[in-house]
Coordinates of C-alpha atoms and ligand atoms in Angstrom, one line a residue:
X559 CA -34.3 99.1 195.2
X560 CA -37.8 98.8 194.1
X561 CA -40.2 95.8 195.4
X562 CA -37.3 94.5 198.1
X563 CA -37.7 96.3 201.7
X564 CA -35.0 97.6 203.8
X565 CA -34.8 95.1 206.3
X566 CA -34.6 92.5 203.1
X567 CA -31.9 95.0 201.7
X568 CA -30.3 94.7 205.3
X569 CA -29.8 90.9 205.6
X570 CA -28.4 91.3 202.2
X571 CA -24.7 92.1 203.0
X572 CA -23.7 89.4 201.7
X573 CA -19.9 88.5 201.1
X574 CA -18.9 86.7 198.1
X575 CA -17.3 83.0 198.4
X576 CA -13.9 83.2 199.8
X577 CA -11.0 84.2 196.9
X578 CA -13.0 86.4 195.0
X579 CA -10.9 88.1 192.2
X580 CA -11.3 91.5 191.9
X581 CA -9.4 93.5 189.8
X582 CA -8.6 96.8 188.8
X583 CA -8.4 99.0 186.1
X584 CA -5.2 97.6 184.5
X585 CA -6.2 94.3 185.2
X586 CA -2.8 94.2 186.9
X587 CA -1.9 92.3 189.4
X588 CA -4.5 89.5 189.4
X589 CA -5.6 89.7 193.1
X590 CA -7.8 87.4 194.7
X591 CA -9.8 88.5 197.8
X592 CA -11.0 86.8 200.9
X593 CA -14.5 88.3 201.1
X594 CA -16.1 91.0 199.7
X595 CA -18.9 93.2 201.7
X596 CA -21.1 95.2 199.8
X597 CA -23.3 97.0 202.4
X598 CA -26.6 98.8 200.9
X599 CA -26.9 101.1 203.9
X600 CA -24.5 103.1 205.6
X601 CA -25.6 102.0 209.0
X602 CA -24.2 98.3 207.8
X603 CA -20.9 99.7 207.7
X604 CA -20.2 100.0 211.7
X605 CA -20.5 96.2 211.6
X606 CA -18.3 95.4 209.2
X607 CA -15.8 97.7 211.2
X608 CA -16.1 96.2 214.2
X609 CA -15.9 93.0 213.7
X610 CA -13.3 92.8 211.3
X611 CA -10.0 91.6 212.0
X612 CA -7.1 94.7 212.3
X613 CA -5.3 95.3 208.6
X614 CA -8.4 93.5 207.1
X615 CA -10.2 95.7 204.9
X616 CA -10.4 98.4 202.5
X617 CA -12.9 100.4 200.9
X618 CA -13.4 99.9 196.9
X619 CA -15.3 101.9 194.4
X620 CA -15.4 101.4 190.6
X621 CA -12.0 99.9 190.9
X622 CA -11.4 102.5 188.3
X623 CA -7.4 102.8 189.7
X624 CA -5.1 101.0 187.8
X625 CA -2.8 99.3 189.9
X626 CA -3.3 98.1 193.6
X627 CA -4.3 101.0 195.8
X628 CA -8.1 99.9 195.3
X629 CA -6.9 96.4 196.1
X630 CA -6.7 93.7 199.2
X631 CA -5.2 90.7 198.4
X632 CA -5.8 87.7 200.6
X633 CA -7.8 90.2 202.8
X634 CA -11.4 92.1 202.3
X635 CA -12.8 94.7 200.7
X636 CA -15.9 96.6 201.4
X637 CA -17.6 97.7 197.7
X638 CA -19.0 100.7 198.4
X639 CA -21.2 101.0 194.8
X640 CA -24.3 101.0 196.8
X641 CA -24.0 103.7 199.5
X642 CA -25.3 105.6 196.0
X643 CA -27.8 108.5 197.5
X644 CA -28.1 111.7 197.1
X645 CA -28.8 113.4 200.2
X646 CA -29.4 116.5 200.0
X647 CA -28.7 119.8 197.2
X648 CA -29.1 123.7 197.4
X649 CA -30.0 124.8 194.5
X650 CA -29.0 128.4 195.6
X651 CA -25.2 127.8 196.8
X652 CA -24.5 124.2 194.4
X653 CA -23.4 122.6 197.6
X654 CA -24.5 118.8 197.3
X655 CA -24.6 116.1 199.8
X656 CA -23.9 112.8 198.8
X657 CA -22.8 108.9 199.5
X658 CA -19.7 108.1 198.7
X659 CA -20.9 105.3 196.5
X660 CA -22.3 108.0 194.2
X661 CA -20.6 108.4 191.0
X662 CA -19.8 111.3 188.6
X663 CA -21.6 109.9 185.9
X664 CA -24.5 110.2 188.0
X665 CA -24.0 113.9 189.6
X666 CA -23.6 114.9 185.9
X667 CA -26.7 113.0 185.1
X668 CA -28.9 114.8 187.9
X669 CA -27.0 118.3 187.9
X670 CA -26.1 119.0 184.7
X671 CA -29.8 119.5 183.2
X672 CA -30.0 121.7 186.4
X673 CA -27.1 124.2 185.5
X674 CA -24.3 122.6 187.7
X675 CA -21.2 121.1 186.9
X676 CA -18.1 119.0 188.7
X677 CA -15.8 121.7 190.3
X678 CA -12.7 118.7 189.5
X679 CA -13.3 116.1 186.7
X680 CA -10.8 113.0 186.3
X681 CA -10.8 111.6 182.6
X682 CA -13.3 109.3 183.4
X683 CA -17.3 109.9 184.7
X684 CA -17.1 106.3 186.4
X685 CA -15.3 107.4 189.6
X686 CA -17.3 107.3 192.8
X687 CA -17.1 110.6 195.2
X688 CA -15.4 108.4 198.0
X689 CA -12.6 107.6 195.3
X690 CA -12.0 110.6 194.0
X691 CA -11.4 112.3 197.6
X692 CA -9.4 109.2 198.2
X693 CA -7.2 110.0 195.7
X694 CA -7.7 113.4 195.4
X695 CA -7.8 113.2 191.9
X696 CA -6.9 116.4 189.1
X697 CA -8.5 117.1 185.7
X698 CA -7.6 119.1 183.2
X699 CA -8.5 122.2 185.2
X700 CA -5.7 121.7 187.6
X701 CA -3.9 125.2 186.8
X702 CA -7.3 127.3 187.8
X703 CA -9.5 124.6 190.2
X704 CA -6.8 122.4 192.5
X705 CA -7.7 119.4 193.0
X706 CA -11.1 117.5 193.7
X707 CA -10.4 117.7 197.5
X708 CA -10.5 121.3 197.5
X709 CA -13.8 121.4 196.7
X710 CA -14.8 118.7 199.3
X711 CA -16.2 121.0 202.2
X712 CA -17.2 118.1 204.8
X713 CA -17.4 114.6 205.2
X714 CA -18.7 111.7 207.5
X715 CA -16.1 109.0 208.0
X716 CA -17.0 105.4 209.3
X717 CA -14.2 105.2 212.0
X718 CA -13.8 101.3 213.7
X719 CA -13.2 102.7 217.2
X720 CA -14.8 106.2 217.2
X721 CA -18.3 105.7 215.0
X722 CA -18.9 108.2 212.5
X723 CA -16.3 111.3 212.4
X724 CA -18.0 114.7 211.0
X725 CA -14.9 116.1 209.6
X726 CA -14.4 119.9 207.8
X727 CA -11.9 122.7 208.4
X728 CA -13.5 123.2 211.6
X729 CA -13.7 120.3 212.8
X730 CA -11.4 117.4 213.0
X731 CA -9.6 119.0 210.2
X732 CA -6.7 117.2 210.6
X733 CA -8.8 113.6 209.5
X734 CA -10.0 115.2 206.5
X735 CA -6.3 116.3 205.2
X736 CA -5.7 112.8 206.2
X737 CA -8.4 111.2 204.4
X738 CA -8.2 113.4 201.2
X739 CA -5.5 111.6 198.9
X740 CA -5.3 108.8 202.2
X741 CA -6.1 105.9 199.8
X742 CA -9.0 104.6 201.3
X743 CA -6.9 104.4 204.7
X744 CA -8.4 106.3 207.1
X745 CA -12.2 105.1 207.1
X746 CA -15.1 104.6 205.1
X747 CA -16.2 108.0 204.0
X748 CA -20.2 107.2 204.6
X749 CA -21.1 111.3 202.6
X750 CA -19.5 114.0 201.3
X751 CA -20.5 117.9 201.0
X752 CA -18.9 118.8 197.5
X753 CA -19.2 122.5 195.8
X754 CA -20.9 121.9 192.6
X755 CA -19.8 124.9 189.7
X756 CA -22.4 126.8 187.6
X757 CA -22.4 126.4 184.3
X758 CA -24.5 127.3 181.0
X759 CA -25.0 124.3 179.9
X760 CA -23.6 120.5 178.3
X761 CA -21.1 122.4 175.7
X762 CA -17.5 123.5 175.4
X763 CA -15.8 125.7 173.4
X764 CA -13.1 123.8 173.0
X765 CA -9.9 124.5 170.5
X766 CA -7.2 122.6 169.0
X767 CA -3.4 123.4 168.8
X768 CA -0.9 121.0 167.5
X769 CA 2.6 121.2 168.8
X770 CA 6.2 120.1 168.3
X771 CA 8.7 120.6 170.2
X772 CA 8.7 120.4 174.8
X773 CA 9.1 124.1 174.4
X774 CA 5.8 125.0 172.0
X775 CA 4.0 122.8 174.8
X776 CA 5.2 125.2 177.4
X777 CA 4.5 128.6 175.6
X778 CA 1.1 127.1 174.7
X779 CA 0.5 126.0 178.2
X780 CA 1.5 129.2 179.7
X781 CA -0.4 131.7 177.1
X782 CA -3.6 129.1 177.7
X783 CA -3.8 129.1 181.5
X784 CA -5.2 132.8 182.0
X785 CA -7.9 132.0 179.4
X786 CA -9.0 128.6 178.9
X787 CA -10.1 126.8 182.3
X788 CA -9.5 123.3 181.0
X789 CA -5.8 122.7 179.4
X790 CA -4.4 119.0 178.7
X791 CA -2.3 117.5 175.5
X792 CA -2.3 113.9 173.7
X793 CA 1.7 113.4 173.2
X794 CA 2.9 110.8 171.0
X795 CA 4.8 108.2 173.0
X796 CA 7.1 106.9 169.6
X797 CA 8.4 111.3 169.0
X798 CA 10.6 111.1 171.9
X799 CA 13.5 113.9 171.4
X800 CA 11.2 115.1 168.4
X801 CA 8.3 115.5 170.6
X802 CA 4.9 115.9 169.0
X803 CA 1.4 116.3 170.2
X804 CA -2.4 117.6 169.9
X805 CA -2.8 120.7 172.9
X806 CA -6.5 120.5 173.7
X807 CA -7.6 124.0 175.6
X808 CA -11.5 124.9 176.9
X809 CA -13.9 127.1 178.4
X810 CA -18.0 126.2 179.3
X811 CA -19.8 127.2 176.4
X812 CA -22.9 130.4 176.7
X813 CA -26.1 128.3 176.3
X814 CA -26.8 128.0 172.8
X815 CA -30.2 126.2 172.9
X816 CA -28.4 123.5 170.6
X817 CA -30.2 119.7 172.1
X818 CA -27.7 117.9 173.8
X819 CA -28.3 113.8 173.5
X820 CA -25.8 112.0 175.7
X821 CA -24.1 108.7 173.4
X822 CA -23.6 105.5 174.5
X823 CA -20.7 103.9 173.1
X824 CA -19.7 100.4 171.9
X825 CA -18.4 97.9 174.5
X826 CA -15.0 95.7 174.1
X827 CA -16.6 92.2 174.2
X828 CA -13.4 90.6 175.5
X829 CA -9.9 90.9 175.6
X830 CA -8.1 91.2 172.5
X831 CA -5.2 88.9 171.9
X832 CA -1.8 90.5 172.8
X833 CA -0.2 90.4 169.4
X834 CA -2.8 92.7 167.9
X835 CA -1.0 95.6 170.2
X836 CA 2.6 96.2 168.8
X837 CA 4.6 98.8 168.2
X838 CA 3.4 98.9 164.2
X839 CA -0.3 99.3 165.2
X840 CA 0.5 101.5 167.9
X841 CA 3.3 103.7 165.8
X842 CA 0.1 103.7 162.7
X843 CA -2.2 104.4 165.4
X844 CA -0.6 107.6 166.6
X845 CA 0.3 109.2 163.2
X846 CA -3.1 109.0 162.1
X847 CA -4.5 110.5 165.2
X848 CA -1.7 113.4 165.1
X849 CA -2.3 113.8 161.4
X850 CA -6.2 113.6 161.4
X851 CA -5.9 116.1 164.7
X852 CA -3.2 118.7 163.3
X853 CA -6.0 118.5 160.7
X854 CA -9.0 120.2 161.9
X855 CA -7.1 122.4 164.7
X856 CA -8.8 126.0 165.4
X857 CA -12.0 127.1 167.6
X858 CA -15.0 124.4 167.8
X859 CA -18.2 123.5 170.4
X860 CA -17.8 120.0 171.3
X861 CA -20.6 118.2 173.8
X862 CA -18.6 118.1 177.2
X863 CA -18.8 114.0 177.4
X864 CA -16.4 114.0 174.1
X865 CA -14.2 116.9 175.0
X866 CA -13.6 115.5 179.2
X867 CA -14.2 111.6 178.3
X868 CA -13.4 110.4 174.9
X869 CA -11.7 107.2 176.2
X870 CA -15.7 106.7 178.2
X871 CA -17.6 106.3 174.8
X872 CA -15.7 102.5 174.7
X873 CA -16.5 100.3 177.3
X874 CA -14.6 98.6 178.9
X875 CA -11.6 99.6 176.7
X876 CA -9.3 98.4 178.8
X877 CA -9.4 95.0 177.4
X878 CA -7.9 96.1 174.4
X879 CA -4.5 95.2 176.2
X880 CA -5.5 91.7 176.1
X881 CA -5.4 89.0 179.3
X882 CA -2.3 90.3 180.8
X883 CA -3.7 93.7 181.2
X884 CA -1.7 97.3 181.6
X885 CA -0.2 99.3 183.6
X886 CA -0.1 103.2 183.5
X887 CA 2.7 105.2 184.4
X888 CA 2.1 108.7 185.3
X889 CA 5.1 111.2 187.1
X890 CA 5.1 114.5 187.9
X891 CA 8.4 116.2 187.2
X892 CA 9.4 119.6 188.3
X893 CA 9.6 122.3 186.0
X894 CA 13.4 123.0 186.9
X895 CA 14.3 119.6 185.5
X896 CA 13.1 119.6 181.8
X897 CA 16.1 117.8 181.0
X898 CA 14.5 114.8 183.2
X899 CA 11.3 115.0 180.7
X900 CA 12.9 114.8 177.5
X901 CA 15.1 111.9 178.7
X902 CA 11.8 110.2 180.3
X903 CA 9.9 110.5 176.4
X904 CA 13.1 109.9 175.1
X905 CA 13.6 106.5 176.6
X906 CA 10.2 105.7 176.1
X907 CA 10.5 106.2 172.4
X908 CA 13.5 104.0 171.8
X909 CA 12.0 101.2 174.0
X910 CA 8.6 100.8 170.8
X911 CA 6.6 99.4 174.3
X912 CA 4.9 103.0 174.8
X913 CA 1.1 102.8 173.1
X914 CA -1.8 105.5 172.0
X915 CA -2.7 106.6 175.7
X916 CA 0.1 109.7 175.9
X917 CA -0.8 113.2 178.0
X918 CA 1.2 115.8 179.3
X919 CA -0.1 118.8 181.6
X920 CA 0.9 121.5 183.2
X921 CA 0.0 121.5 187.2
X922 CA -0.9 124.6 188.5
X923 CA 0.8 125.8 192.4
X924 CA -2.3 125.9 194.2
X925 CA -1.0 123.4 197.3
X926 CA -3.2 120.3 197.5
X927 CA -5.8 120.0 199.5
X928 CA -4.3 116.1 200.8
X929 CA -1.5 115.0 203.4
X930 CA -1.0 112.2 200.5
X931 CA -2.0 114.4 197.4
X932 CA -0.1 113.3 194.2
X933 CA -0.4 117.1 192.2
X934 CA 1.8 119.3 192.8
X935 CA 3.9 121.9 190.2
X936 CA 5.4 120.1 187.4
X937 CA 4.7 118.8 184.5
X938 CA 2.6 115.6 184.5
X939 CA 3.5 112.8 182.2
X940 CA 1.1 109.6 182.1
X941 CA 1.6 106.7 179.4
X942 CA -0.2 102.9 178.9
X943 CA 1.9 100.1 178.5
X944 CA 0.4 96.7 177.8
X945 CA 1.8 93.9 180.5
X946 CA 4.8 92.2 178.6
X947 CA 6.2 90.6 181.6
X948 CA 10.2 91.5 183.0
X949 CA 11.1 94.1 179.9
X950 CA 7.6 96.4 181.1
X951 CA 8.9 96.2 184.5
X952 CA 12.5 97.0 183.5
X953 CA 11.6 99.4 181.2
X954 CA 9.1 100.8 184.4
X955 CA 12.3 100.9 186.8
X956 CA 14.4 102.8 184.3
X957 CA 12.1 105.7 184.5
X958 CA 11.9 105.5 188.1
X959 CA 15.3 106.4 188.1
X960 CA 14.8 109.8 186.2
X961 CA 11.4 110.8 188.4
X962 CA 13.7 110.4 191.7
X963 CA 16.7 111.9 190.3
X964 CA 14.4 114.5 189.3
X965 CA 12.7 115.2 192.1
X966 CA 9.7 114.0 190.9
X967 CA 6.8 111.5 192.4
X968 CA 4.8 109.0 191.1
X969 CA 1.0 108.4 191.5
X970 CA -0.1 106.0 193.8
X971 CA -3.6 105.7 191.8
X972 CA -1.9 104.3 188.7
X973 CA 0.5 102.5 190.0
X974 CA 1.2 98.8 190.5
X975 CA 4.8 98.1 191.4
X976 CA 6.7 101.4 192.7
X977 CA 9.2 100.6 195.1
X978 CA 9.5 101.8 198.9
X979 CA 12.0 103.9 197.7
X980 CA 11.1 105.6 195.2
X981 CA 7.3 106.1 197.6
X982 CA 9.8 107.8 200.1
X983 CA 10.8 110.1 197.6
X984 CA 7.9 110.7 196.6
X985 CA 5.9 111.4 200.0
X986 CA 8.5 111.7 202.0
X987 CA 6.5 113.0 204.8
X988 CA 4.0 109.6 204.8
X989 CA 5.3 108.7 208.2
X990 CA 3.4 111.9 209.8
X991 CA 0.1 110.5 207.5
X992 CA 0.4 106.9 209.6
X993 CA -1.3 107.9 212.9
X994 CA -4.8 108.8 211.0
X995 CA -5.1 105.0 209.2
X996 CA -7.8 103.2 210.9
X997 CA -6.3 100.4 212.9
X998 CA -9.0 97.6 210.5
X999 CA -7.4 99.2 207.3
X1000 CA -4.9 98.2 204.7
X1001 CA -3.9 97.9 201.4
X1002 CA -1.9 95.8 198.9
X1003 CA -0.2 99.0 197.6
X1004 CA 0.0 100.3 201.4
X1005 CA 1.9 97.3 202.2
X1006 CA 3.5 96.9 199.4
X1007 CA 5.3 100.3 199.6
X1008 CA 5.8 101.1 203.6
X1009 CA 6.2 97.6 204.7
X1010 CA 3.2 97.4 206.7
X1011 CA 1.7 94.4 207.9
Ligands
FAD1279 C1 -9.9 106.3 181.9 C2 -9.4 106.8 183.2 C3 -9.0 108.2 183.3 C4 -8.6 108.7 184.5 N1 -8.2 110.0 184.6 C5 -7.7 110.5 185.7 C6 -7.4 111.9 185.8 O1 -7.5 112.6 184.8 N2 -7.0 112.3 187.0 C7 -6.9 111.5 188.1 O2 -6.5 112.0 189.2 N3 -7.2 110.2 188.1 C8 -7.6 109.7 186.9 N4 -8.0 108.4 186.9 C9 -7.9 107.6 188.1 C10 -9.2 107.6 188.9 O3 -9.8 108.9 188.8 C11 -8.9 107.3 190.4 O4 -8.2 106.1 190.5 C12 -10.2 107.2 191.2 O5 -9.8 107.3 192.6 C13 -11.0 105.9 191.0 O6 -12.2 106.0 191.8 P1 -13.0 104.7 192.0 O7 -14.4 105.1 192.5 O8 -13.0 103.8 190.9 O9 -12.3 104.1 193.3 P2 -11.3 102.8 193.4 O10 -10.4 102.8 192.3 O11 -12.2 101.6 193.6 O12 -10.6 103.1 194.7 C14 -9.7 104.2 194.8 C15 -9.4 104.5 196.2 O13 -10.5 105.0 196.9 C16 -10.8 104.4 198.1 N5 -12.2 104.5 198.3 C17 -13.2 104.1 197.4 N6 -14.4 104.4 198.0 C18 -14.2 104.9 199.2 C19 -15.0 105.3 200.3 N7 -16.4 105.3 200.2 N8 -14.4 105.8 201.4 C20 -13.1 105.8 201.5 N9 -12.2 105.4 200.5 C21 -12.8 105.0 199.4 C22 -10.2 103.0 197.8 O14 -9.9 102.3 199.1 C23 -9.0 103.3 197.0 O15 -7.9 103.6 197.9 C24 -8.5 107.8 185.7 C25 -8.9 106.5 185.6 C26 -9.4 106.0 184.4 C27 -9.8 104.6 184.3

């Protein structure tokens, strides 16, 4: 930081006053915090390991999960926004080293202009590196790319007992299955070695299909895969049995020379009041985005911000769910079971709580590169809906139902209130993830859904 020195910088790690309220995406739960670190160097970290109590703290990035797997409550968390350098780039191979504190926004920023892309985008730019390895998070090239962790090829982990852990495929490879998807758990990852991908430049060729029915989805999902790279579709929540959506396919554009000006959006100033989020505004909401979509389908160059982050150009949208916040459900449900999916939209539909945040994709086989990864082949269902108390939670369990019957899982990173069982079901292999948590770490999700102390 310019003007302050690093010994200044040093004395800074300051923690906030105790019961510091942190929240996260959803702004569900409401989760005060004990203390919250925010180191500006890595070598502060060790520290803050060692002389933390054991099942005290938890790393934290942009807190851009939605539920509570970026969350602490009662206990600490160390905010890792700051550990934000780039360390080191070869412009020959793409390989870049980084903090984990660095964000995607800002690798797009510096790399981009350079020729060089994300190998794995989420649907956001405002994801740090350390949380999408911890989550191991998918974009909408799943079917060709796997997931971000494949791309990680090394990483330093602050350890409390064992310092800093260089971990790769040859090297403690074990801790770096373990700490891709492993929710934070295992350490602090300190940097990261991630395979950037070549492009030509900011654009996509990008094309519009609408569809209705769960079986034009499939065939268009199927014929896309071998050409387009990027493959995801906006479903409307209220179509149910009748499903209806907008199939958005992609490739990198061939540099045209066309200027590229990155927008900044508007901001939500606060949180709008609940009432203004029903089922009619929703319902009006969704048939003039099908119609206006279904509308100009066909071939078209888009600037990649508005074809990967459309929901990015409103800040801090998520207040449009008003004080009580959201939560986001997303499953995956395997192919074999369509009947699971149509029942899942179905119910959805006839409960009016579903709202204009609908996608469905097609995950590809490639195997994750996580112990804990959530993609695996299925179809991949995730849908807002606004906090209304008990009837969102019931309507929440209900659908749990299906996803287990199913054989399905749920996703830890959008998820708020998933019980142990239906965690089991999902992972059921978590036990075998337990020996590689650092013995300082824990989570309110962790606890939450294994019991742990
Ligand atoms: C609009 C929107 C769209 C999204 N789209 C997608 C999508 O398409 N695909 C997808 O997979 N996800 C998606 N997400 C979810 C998001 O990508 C993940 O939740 C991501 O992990 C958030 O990263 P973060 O930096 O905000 O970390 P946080 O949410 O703060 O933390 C996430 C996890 O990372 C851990 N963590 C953070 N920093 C470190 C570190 N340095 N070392 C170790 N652990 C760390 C935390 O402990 C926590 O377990 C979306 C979220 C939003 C808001």
């Amino acid at each position: 930081m310019p003007g302050q020195s690093a010994t200044a910088l040093r004395k800074q790690t300051a923690a906030l006053p105790p019961t510091t309220q942190i929240l996260s995406w959803g702004r569900y739960p409401k989760t005060a915090h004990a203390k919250v670190h925010r180191p500006a160097w890595n070598d502060q970290v060790p520290e803050i390991l060692q002389t933390a109590a054991p099942d005290s703290l938890l790393p934290y990035g942009l807190g851009r999960s939605y539920g509570d797997s970026c969350l602490n409550a009662g206990r600490e968390l160390i905010d890792c926004k700051r550990l934000n350098r780039i360390l080191g780039f070869d412009e020959l191979s793409g390989m870049l080293r980084c903090e984990g504190g660095v964000s995607l926004s800002d690798i797009i920023d510096v790399f981009l202009p350079k020729g060089w892309f994300l190998p794995v985008t989420p649907g956001t730019r405002f994801v740090t590196v350390g949380g999408a390895i911890a989550n191991d998070v998918h974009g909408k090239n799943h079917h060709c790319a796997g997931t971000f962790g494949s791309h990680v090829r090394q990483i330093a982990l602050h350890r409390s007992s064992d310092g800093l852990v260089a971990c790769s495929s040859n090297e403690n490879a074990d801790m770096l299955r373990a700490t891709i998807g492993g929710l934070g758990l295992t350490g602090v990852i300190a940097w990261a070695d991630i395979q950037l991908k070549r492009v030509a430049g900011p654009w996509i060729d990008a094309d519009l299909v609408p569809f209705q029915s769960l079986s034009s989805f499939l065939d268009l999902s199927r014929e896309s895969d071998g050409r387009f790279e990027y493959t995801v579709a906006w479903l409307d929540c209220f179509s149910g049995k009748n499903l209806r959506g907008i199939f958005f396919r992609g490739n990198h554009a061939a540099n045209s020379g066309k200027e590229f000006h990155s927008k900044r959006g508007p901001k939500m100033p606060f949180a709008l009041p609940a009432w203004m989020l029903n089922r009619y505004s929703v319902k009006a909401f969704n048939n003039t985005y099908y119609r206006l979509h279904a509308r100009k389908t066909g071939a078209t160059v888009l600037p990649y911000d508005s074809f990967f982050y459309p929901l990015d150009s409103i800040r801090q949208w998520n207040l449009l769910y008003g004080k009580r916040g959201f939560l986001q459900y997303q499953c995956v449900i395997p192919e074999t079971n369509l009947a699971a999916v149509v029942e899942l939209l179905d119910r959805i539909a006839r409960s009016g709580m579903g709202s204009f945040l609908g996608v469905l994709k097609q995950f590809g086989s490639a195997p994750s590169a996580g112990m804990l990864s959530f993609p695996r082949p299925g179809l991949t269902i995730a849908l807002d809906f606004a906090m209304r108390g008990e009837r969102t939670l019931q309507l929440m369990q209900s659908l749990d139902e299906i996803v287990k019957q199913s054989g399905g899982a749920l996703y830890p990173a959008k998820d708020a209130r998933m019980s142990p069982a239906l965690f089991e079901a999902s992972f059921p292999r978590w036990r075998s993830f337990v020996p590689y948590i650092d013995p300082k770490m824990s989570s309110s999700f962790w606890r939450r859904v294994t019991g742990a102390h």
